[in-house]
PDB file of C-alpha atoms in Angstrom:
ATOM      1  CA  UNK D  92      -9.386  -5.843 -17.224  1.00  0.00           C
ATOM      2  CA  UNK D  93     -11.644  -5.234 -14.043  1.00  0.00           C
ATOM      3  CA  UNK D  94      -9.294  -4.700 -11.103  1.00  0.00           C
ATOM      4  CA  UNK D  95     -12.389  -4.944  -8.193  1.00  0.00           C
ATOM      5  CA  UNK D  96     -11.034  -6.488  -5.451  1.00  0.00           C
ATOM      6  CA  UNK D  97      -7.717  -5.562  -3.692  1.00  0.00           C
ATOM      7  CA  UNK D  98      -4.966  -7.035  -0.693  1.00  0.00           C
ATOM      8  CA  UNK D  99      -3.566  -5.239   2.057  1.00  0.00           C
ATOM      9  CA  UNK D 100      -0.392  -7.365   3.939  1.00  0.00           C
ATOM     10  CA  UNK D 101      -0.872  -5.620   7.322  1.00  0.00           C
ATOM     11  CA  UNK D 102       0.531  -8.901   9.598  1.00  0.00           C
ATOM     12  CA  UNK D 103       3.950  -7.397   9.746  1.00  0.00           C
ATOM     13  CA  UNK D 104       5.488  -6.151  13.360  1.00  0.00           C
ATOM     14  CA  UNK D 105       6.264  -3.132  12.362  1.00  0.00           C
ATOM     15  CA  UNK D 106       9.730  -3.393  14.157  1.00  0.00           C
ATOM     16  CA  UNK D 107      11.581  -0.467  11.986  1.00  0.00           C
ATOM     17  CA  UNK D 108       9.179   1.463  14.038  1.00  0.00           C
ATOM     18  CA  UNK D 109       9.352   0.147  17.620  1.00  0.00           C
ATOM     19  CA  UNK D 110       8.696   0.772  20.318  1.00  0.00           C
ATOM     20  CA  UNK D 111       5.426   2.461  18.874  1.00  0.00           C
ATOM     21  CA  UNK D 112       4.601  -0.303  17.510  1.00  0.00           C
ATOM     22  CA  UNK D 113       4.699  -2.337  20.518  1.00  0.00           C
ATOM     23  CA  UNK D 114       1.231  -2.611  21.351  1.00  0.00           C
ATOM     24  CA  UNK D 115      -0.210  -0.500  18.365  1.00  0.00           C
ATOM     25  CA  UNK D 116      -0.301  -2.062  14.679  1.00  0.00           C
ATOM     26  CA  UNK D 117       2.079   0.396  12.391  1.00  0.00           C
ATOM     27  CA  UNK D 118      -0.727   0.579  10.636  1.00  0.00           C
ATOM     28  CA  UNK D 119      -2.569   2.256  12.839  1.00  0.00           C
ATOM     29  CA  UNK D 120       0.090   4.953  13.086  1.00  0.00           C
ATOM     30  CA  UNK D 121      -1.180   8.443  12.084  1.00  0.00           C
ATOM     31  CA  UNK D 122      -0.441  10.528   9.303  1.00  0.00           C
ATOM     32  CA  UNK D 123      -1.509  14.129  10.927  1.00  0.00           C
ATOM     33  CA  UNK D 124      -4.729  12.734  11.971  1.00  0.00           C
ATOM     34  CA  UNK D 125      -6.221   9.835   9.392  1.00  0.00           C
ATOM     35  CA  UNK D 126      -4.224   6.303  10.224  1.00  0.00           C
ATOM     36  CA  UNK D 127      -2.065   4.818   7.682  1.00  0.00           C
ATOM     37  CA  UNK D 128      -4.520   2.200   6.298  1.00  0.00           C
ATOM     38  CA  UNK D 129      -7.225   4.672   6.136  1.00  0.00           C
ATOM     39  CA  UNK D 130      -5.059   6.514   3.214  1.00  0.00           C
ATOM     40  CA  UNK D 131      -4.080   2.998   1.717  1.00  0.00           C
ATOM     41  CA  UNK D 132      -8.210   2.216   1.764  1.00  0.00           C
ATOM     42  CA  UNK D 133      -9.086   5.508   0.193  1.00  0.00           C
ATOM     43  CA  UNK D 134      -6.514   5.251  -2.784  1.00  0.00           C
ATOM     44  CA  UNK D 135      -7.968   2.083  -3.146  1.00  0.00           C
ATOM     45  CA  UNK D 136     -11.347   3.367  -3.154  1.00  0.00           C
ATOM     46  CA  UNK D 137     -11.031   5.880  -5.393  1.00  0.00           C
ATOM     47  CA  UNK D 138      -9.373   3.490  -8.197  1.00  0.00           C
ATOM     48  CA  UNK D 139     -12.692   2.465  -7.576  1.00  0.00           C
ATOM     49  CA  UNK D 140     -11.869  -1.257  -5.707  1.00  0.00           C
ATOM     50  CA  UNK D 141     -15.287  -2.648  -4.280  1.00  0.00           C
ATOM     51  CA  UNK D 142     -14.165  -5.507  -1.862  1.00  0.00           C
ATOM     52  CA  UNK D 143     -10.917  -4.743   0.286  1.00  0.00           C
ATOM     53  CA  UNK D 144      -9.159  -8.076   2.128  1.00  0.00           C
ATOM     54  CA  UNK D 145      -6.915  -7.705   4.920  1.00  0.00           C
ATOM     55  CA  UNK D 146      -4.332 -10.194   5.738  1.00  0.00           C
ATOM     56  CA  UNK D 147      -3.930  -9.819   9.274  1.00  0.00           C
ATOM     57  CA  UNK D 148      -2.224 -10.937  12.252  1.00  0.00           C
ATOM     58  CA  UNK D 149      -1.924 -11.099  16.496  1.00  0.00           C
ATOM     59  CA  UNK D 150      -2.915  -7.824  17.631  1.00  0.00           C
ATOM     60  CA  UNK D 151      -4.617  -6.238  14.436  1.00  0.00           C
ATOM     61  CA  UNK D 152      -7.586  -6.680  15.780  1.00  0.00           C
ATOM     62  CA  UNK D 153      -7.968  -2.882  15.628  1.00  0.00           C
ATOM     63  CA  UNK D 154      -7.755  -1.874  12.385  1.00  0.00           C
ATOM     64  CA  UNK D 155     -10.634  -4.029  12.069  1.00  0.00           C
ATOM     65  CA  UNK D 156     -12.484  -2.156  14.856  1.00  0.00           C
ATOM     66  CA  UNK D 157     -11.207   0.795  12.736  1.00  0.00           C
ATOM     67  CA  UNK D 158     -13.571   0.038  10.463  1.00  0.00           C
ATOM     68  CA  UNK D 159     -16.545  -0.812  11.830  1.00  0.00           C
ATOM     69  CA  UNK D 160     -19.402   1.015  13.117  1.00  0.00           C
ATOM     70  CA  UNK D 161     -19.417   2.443  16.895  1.00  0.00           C
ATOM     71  CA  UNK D 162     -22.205   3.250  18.227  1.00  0.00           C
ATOM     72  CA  UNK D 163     -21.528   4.669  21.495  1.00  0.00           C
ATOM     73  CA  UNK D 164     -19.341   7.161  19.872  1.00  0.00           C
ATOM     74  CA  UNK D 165     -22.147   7.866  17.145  1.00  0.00           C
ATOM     75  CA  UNK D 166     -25.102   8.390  19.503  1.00  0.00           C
ATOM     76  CA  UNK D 167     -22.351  11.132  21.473  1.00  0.00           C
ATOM     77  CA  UNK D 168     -21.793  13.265  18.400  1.00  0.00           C
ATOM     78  CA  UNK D 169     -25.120  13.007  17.375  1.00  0.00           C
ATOM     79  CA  UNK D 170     -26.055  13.997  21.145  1.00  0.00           C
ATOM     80  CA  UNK D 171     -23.535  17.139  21.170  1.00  0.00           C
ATOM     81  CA  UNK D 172     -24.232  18.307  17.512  1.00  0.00           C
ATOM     82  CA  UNK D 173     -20.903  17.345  16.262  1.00  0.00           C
ATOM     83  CA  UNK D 174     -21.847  17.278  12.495  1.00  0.00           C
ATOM     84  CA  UNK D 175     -18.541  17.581  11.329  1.00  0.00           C
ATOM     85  CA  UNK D 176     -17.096  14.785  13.118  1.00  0.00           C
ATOM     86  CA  UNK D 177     -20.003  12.412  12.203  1.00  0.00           C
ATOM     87  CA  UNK D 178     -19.403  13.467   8.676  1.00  0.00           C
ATOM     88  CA  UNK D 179     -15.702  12.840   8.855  1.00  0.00           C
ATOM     89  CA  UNK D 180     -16.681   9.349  10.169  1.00  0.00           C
ATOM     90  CA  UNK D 181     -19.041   8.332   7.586  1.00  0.00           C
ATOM     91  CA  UNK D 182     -16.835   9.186   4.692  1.00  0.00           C
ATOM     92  CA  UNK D 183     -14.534   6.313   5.952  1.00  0.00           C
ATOM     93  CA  UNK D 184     -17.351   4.087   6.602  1.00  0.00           C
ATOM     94  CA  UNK D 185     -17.284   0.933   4.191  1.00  0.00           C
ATOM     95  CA  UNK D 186     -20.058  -0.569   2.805  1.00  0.00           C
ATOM     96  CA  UNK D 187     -21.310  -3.132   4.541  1.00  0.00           C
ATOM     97  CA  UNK D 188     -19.806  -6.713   3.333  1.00  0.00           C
ATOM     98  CA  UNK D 189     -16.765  -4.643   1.422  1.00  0.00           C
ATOM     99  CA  UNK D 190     -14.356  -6.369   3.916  1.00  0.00           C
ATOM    100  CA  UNK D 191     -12.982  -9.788   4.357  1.00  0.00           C
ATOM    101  CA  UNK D 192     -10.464 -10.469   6.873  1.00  0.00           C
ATOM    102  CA  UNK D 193      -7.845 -13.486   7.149  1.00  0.00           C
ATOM    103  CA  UNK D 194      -5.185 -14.486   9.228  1.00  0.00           C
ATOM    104  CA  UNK D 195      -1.013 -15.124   8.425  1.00  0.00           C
ATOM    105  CA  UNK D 196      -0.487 -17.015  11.500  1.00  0.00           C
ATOM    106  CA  UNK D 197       2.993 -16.748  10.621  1.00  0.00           C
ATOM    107  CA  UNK D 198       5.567 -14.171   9.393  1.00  0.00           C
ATOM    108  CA  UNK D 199       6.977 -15.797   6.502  1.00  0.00           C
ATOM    109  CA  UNK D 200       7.028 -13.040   4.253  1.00  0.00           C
ATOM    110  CA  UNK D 201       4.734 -10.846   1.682  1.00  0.00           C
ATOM    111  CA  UNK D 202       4.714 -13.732  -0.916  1.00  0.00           C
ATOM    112  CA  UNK D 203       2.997 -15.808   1.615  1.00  0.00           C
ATOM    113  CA  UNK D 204       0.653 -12.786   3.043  1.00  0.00           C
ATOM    114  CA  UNK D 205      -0.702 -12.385  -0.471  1.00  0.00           C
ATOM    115  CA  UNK D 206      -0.988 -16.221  -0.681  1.00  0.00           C
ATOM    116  CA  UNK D 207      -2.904 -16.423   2.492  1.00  0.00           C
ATOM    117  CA  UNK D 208      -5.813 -13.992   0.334  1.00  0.00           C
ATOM    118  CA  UNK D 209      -5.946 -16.641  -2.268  1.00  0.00           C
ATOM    119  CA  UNK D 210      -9.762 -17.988  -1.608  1.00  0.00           C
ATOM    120  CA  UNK D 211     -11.165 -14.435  -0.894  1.00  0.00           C
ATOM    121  CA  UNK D 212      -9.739 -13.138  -4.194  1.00  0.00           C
ATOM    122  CA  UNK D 213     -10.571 -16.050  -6.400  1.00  0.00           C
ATOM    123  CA  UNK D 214      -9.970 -16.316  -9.647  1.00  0.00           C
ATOM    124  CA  UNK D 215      -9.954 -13.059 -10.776  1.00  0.00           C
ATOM    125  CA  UNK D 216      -6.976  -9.782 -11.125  1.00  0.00           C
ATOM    126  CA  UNK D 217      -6.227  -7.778  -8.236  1.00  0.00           C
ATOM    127  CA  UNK D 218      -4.572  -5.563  -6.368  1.00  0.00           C
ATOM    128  CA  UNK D 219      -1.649  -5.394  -3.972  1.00  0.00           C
ATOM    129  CA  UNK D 220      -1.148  -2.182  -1.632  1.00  0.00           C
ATOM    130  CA  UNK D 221       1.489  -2.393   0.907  1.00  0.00           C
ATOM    131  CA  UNK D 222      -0.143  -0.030   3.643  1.00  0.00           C
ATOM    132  CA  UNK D 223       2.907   1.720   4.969  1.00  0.00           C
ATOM    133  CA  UNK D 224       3.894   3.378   1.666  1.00  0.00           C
ATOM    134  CA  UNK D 225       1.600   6.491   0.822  1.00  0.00           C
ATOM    135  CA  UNK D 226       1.822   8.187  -2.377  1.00  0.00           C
ATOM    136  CA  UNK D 227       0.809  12.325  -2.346  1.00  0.00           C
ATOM    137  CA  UNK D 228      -1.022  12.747  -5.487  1.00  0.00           C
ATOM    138  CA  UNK D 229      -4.386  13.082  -6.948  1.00  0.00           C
ATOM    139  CA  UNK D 230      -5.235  10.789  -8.638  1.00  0.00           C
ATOM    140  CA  UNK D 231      -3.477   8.230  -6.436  1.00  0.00           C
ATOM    141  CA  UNK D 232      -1.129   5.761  -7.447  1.00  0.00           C
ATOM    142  CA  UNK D 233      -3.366   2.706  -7.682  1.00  0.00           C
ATOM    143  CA  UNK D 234      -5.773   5.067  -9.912  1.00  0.00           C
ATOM    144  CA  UNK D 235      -3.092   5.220 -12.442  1.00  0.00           C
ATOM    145  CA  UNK D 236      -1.873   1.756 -12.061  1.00  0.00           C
ATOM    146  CA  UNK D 237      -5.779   0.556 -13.007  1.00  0.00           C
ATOM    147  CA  UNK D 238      -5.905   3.346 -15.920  1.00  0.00           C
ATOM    148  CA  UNK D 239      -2.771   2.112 -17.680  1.00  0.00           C
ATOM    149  CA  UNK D 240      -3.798  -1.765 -16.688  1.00  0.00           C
ATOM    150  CA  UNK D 241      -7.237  -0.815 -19.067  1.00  0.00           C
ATOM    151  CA  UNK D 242      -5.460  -0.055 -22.213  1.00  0.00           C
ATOM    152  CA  UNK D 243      -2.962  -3.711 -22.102  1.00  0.00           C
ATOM    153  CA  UNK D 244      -3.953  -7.383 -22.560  1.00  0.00           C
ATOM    154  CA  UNK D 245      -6.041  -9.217 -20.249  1.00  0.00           C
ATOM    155  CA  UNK D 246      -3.650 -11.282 -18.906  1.00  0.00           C
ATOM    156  CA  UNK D 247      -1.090  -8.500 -18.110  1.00  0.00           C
ATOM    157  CA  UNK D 248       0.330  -7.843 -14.552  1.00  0.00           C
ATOM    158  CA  UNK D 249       1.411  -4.211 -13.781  1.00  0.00           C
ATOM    159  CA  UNK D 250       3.904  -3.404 -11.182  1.00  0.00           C
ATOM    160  CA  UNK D 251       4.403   0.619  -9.788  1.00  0.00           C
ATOM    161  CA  UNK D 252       7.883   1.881  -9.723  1.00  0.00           C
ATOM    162  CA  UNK D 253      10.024   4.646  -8.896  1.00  0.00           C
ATOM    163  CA  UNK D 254      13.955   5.584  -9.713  1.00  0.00           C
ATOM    164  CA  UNK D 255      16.186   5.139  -6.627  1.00  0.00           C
ATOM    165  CA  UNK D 256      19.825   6.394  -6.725  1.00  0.00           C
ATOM    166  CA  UNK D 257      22.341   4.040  -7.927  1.00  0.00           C
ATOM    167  CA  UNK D 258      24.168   3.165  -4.703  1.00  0.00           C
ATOM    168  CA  UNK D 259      20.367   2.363  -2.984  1.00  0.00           C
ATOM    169  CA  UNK D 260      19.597  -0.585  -5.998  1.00  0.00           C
ATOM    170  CA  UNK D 261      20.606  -3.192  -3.873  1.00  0.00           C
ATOM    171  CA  UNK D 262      18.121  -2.535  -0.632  1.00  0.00           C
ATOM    172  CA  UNK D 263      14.867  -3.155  -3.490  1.00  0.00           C
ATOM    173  CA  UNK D 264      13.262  -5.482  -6.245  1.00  0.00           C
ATOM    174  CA  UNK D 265      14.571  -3.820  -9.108  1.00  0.00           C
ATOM    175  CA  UNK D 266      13.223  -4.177 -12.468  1.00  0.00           C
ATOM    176  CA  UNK D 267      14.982  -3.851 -16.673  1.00  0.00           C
ATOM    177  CA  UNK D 268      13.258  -1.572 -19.126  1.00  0.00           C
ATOM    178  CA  UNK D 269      12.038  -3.091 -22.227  1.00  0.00           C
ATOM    179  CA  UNK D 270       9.688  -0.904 -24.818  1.00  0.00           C
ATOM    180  CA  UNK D 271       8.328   2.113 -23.568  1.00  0.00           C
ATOM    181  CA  UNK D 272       5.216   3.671 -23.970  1.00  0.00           C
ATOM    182  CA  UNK D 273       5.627   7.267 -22.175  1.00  0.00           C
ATOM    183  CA  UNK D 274       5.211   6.163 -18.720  1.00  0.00           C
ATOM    184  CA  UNK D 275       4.195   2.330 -18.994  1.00  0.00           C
ATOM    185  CA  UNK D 276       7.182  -0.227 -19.899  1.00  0.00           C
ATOM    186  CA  UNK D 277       7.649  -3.641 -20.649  1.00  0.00           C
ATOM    187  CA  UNK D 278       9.172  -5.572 -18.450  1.00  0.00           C
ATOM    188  CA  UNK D 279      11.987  -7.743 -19.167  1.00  0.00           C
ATOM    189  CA  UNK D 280      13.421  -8.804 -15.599  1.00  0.00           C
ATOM    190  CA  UNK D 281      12.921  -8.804 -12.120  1.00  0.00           C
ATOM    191  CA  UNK D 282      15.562  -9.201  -9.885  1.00  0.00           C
ATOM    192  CA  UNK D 283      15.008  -9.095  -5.599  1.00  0.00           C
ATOM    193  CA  UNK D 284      17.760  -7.449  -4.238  1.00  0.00           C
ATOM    194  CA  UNK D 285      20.593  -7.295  -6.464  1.00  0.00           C
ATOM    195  CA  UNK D 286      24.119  -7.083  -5.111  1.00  0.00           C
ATOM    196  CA  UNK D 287      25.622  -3.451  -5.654  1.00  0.00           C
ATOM    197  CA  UNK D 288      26.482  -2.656  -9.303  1.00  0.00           C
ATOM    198  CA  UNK D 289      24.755  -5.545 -10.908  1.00  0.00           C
ATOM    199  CA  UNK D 290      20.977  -3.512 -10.734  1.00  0.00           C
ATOM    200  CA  UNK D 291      19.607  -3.805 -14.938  1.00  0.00           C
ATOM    201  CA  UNK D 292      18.322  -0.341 -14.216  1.00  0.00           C
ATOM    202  CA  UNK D 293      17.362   2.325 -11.465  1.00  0.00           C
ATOM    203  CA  UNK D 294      13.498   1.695 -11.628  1.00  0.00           C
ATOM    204  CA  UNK D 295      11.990  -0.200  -8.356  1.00  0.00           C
ATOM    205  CA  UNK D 296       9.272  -2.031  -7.659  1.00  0.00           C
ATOM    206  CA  UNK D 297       7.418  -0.287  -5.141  1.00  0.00           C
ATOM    207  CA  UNK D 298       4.055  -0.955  -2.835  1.00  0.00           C
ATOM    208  CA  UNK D 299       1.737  -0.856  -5.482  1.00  0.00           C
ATOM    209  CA  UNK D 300       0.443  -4.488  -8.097  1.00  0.00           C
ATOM    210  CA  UNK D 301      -1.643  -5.226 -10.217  1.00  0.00           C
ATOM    211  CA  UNK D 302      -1.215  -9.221 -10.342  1.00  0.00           C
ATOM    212  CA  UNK D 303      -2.713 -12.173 -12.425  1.00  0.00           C
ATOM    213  CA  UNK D 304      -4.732 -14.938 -10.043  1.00  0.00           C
ATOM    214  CA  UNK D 305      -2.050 -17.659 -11.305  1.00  0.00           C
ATOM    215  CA  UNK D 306       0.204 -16.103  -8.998  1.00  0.00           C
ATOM    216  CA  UNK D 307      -1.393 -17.611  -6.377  1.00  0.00           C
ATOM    217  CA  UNK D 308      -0.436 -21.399  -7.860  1.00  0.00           C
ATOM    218  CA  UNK D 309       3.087 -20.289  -8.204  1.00  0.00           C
ATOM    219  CA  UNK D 310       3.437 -18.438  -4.406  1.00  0.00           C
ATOM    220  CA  UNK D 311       2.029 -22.039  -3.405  1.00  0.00           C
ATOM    221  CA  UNK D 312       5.094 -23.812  -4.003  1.00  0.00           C
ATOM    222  CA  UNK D 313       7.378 -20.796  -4.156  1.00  0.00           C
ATOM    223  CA  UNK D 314      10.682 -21.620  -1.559  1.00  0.00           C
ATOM    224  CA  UNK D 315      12.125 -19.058   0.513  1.00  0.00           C
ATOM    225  CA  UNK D 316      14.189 -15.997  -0.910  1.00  0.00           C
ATOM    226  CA  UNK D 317      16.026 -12.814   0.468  1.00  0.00           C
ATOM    227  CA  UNK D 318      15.642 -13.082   3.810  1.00  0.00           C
ATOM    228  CA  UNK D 319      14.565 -16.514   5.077  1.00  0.00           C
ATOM    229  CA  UNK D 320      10.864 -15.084   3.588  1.00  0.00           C
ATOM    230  CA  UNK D 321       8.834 -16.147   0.514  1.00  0.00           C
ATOM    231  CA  UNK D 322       9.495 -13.101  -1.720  1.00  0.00           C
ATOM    232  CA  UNK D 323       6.593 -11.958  -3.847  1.00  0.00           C
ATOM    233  CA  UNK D 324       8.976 -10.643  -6.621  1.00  0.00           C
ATOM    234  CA  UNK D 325      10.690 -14.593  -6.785  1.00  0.00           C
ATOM    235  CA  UNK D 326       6.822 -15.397  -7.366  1.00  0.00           C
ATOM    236  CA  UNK D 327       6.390 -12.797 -10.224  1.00  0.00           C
ATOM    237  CA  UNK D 328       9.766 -13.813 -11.642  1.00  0.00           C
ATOM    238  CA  UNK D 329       8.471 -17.024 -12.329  1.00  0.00           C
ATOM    239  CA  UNK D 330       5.049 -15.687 -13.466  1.00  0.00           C
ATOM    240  CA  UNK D 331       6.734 -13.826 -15.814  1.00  0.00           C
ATOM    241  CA  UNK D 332       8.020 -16.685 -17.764  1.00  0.00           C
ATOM    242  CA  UNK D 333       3.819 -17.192 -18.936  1.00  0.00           C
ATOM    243  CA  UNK D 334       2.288 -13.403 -18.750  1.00  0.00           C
ATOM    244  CA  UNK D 335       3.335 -10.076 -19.587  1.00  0.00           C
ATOM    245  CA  UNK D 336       4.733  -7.326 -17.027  1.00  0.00           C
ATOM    246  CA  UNK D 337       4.777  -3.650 -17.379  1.00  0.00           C
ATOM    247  CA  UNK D 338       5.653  -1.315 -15.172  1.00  0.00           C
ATOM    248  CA  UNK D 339       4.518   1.916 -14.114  1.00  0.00           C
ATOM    249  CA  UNK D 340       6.573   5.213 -13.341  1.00  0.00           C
ATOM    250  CA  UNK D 341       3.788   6.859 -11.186  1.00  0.00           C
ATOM    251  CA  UNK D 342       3.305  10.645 -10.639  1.00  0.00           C
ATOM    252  CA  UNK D 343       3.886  11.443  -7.124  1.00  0.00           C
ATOM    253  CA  UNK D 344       5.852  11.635  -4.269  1.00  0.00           C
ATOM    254  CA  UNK D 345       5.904   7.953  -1.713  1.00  0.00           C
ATOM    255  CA  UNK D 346       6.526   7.883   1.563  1.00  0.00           C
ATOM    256  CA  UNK D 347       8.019   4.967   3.484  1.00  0.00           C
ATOM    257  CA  UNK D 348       6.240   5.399   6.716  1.00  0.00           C
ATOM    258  CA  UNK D 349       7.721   1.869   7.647  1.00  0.00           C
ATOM    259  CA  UNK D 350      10.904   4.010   8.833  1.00  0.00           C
ATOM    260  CA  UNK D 351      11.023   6.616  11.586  1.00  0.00           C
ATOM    261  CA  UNK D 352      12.839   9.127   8.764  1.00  0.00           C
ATOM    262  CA  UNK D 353      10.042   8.271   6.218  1.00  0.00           C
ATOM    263  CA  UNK D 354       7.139   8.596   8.981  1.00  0.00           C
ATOM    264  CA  UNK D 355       8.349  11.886  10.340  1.00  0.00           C
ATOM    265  CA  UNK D 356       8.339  13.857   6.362  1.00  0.00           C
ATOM    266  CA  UNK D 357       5.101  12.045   5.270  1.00  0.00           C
ATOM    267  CA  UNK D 358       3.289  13.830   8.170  1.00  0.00           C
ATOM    268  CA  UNK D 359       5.197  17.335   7.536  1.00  0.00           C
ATOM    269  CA  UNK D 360       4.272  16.421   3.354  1.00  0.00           C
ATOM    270  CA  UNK D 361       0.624  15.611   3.972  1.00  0.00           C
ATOM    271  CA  UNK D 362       0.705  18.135   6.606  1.00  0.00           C
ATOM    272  CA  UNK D 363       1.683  21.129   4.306  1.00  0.00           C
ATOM    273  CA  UNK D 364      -1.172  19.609   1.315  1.00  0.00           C
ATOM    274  CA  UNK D 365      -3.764  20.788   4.476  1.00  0.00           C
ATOM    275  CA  UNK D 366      -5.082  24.159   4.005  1.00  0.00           C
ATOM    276  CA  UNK D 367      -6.640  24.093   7.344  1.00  0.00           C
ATOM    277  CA  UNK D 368      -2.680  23.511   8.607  1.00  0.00           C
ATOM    278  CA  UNK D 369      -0.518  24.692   6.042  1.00  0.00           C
ATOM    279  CA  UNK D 370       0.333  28.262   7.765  1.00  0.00           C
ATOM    280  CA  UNK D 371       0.517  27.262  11.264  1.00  0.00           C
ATOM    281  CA  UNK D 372       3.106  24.016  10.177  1.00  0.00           C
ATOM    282  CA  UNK D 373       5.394  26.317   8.095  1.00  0.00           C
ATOM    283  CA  UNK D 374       5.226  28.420  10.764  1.00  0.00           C
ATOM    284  CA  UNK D 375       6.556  26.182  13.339  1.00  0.00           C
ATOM    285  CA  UNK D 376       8.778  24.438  10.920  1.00  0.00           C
ATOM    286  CA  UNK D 377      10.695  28.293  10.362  1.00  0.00           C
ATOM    287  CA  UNK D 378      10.761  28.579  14.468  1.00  0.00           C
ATOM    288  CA  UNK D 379      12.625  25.326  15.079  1.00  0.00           C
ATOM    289  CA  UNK D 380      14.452  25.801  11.490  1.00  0.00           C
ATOM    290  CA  UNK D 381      15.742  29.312  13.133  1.00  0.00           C
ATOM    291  CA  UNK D 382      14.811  30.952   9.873  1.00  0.00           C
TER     292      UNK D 382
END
């Protein structure tokens, strides 16, 4: 199963976040000094995805810019000898073409985001990767997902998860266990949201898919869920009645940089991973720590 091309929601307001992300996309939010959708494009890159869609919305404009060429700022490096920068630049440079860009004119939800990348995907697998959760790991989450997706049938959908405590079940899409396989499960349910103490396990479904094109004929039609919005897991539910699920305990530790808590330890986590920073942050950390 060739996973090549893959969908990042980024239409969202970002209003966990606000007011930073008044005028600035949350995307566009760094993580010590690389922008959240430049780590979500990397993973993605190095599960080796060759065409990367963006379903955007008013005033993402520049995460577009993000990824384009600029030449005034080229020609001033290259002017000043600023190698290093210029390198930094052109490892985040896509190829030309790798792109596609479309517009959710309206925020109905991540069921209908993934919907709106329907003709630019095709009729083909592909991937989902919500932009403001980051997993720290090598190889990335998305690597793994497309490494486990090889070995099952080639109309399976794989789903990433992670164990949340008990009390939390109700605040995700929670998933049951069915035969294991080490770290890759069958899926037997999906449930959005489930009211406290009726979760069928601990295991969430977190920012990372691996979905089946005929999920696009069922997100057509699919009615509004949790929240007023069209719920992609109400979409997979159904999906599931046709095609196989499995899900995926990942190695690594995410991030929800969608919340000011979650924003504030992914840049002290990918902070520390820096050698070039890793002595100067603990040492600030153990000044205003008092240690």
């Amino acid at each position: 199963m060739k996973i090549r091309k893959a969908v990042f929601p980024v239409a969202g307001l970002g209003t966990r976040v606000l007011p930073a992300t008044k005028a600035m996309p949350k995307e566009m939010l760094t993580i010590v000094d690389k922008p959240l959708i430049q780590y979500v494009v990397d993973e993605a890159r190095e599960a080796g995805i060759e065409h990367f869609v963006f379903v955007t919305g008013r005033n993402k404009g520049v995460i577009e810019d993000h990824f384009d060429r600029m030449f005034e700022l080229d020609t001033t490096l290259a002017r000043r000898g600023k190698k290093t920068e210029q390198e930094i630049l052109a490892e985040s440079q896509p190829a030309a073409g790798a792109m596609s860009f479309t517009r959710q004119q309206s925020p109905l939800g991540l069921g209908h985001a993934v919907w709106c990348a329907r003709d630019i995907v095709g009729n083909e697998p592909f991937a989902v990767v919500l932009p403001d959760e980051l997993v720290l790991n090598t190889p990335g989450c998305l690597k793994q997902m497309i490494e486990a997706a090889s070995a099952l049938g080639d109309k399976s959908n794989v789903i990433a998860v992670e164990a949340v405590p008990d009390e939390l079940t109700h605040q995700y899409g929670i998933c049951s266990v069915g035969k294991r396989t080490g770290r890759i499960f069958e899926v037997d349910a999906m449930v959005e949201k489930p009211p406290q103490g009726t979760a069928p396990s601990n295991l969430s479904i977190t920012g990372r898919y691996i979905l089946q094109p005929e999920i696009f004929d069922i997100l057509a039609t699919q009615e509004r869920g949790a929240g007023g919005e069209i719920q992609l897991t109400d979409a997979m539910i159904g999906l599931a009645k046709t095609q196989k699920f499995y899900g995926v305990e990942f190695e690594g530790e995410r991030h929800d940089c969608g919340s000011k808590a979650g924003f504030l330890r992914a840049n002290i986590a990918f902070g520390l991973k820096r050698p070039d920073l890793r002595d100067g942050l603990r040492a600030e950390m153990k000044k205003y720590l008092g240690e």
